[in-house]
Amino acid sequence: MKTSFSNQLVTIKGTKEGLVIHLDDKCSYAELIQELKEKMTESRIGSEHDKGLHVHVRVGKRYVDVEERREIQATIEQPGTIIVSDITSEVMTKTEALEIKEDEQTHSYARLVRSGQVLSVKGDLLILGDVNPGGTVEASGDIYVLGALKGTARAGVEGDEAAVIAASVLLPAQLMIADRLYLTSLTRTERAEEAAYAKPRYACIKQEEIVFNHMSSLATLRKQRTANA
Amino acid sequence: MGEAIVITSGKGGVGKTTTSANIGTALALQGKQVCLLDTDIGLRNLDVVMGLENRIIYDLVDVLEERCKPQQALIRDKRFDCLHLLPAAQTKDKSAITPEEMAAIVNELKPDYDYLIIDCPAGIEQGFRNAVAGADQAIVVSTPDTAAVRDADRIIGLLEQEDIPAPKLVVNRVHKQSSNKKDEDMLDVDDVASTLAIDLLGIVFDDESVLRAAHKGEPVATTPNTTASLAYRNIARRILGESVPLLSVETKTGFLAKVKKLFGIEA
């Protein structure tokens, strides 16, 4: 018989941030759940004077999938009294890690996006070249075009309202940031005239609307954004 | 081993067939062995522009379905022995052949010629895919109007996915008046070239002589002293690797105007 039961697989600690339940990450999952169930029934947490008690669960270096998370949550939670506010693990799968990496990456392309082409990425998008009329670029983050943006650009396609669209020549037919839409009101002739004198600009959402600003103020905006995040 | 060049544009009516006929003729004028291939099955007209429509016995589809040998379907030009035409079928449509079959025909003809000029149909469907299948190079024809440029842009995007070098641009039907002064209401050659961002192979001015020549069934490249003819011959020379300056707009300026210009006086 192993002596593992002499070690505590489940430890409950009270900290400044609230009640924290540490779950051992070396034992088998079945053992862990077994002991967690016992601990929850024998311990006195969850009695009537603990109404709306939030607990944090730390699983250490154990990977828990969605099913297991649900089971842990169900084991600990008691309706109305104990609420699991988060389950944190120090490990993640490669797929999750790659997804996060992709989300935070700037994807750069040295090419033209021509009429009928759609270039879509997760994360930020940097294009060294033009986006021609009829071409579309999409990103879940920001879009930067080192060239003329004359087609359609959609930034923050997954709902990020803080996303920006910047271009050396920003004369798009259409812009979308999150769910806000901008349609150009310029005629073809006006656009051609503007293109000749265009300065670098960026578009962002300000008071529910897409507005255009000079590139010089982008630095401040991005600083604010990182501060808010 | 010859080189297969596809002439394409996306949009119809910008002058693919005229360009094919004239580039082919101009290359033949330089003494090259040239074969013109019409891939516009069902709507052939390269033979009409070349004035060879009455000589067609076999066509592209006959070759494919092995009713004849490729050499039997080829029509020799009236004017040049080194210029041949493989006409498209008129009774079938684009689905009569596949890109693989087209590539096979091109590869079979290549050893016998210096240049194979493939005339592509309008559109981006099967006809386009057939025409591009055997090509080593591509020339995109556009006129200076927004719709043609938009379609040319689309076609260049599709050509970039093929295993061929970046296509070259021919801007056709350029108005002489509009191309020298900056008019915001019209596109000029620079606008077209900068939007499409590919090398400019040549510009052809809008010229009545092209229409007259097509009516007679003689490509304009054979008639001397027209700007269009000169333009096509220059394009052919550039294909052969010579560096020829682009045609200037002010070809007809008189001596006095030139002197005035020299002293900076607006003529």
XYZ file of C-alpha atoms in Angstrom, chain A residues 111-117 130 132-135 150 188-189 192-193 196-197, chain B residues 146 150-158 160-161 184-185 194-198:
38
model
C 2.769 41.675 -51.193
C -0.168 43.392 -52.814
C -3.680 42.401 -51.887
C -5.393 42.578 -55.234
C -9.007 42.793 -56.276
C -10.907 39.680 -55.218
C -8.253 38.541 -52.747
C -0.962 48.143 -51.315
C -6.071 47.568 -54.067
C -9.729 48.425 -54.675
C -11.741 45.223 -54.352
C -9.159 43.589 -52.077
C -7.790 51.484 -51.155
C -13.573 58.294 -57.298
C -12.189 61.626 -58.503
C -7.642 60.175 -56.680
C -6.988 63.802 -55.719
C -1.744 62.428 -54.358
C -1.372 64.415 -51.113
C -11.478 51.694 -63.647
C -10.050 46.262 -61.409
C -10.386 43.099 -63.492
C -6.732 43.168 -64.513
C -5.844 43.382 -60.820
C -7.962 40.304 -60.133
C -6.310 38.426 -62.999
C -2.814 39.346 -61.798
C -3.771 37.977 -58.382
C -4.774 34.684 -60.015
C 0.522 35.063 -59.086
C -0.757 31.694 -57.887
C -8.207 63.783 -62.394
C -11.366 62.596 -64.108
C 1.067 52.031 -60.147
C -2.193 50.345 -59.131
C -1.309 47.065 -60.799
C 2.343 47.273 -59.719
C 3.776 45.127 -62.494
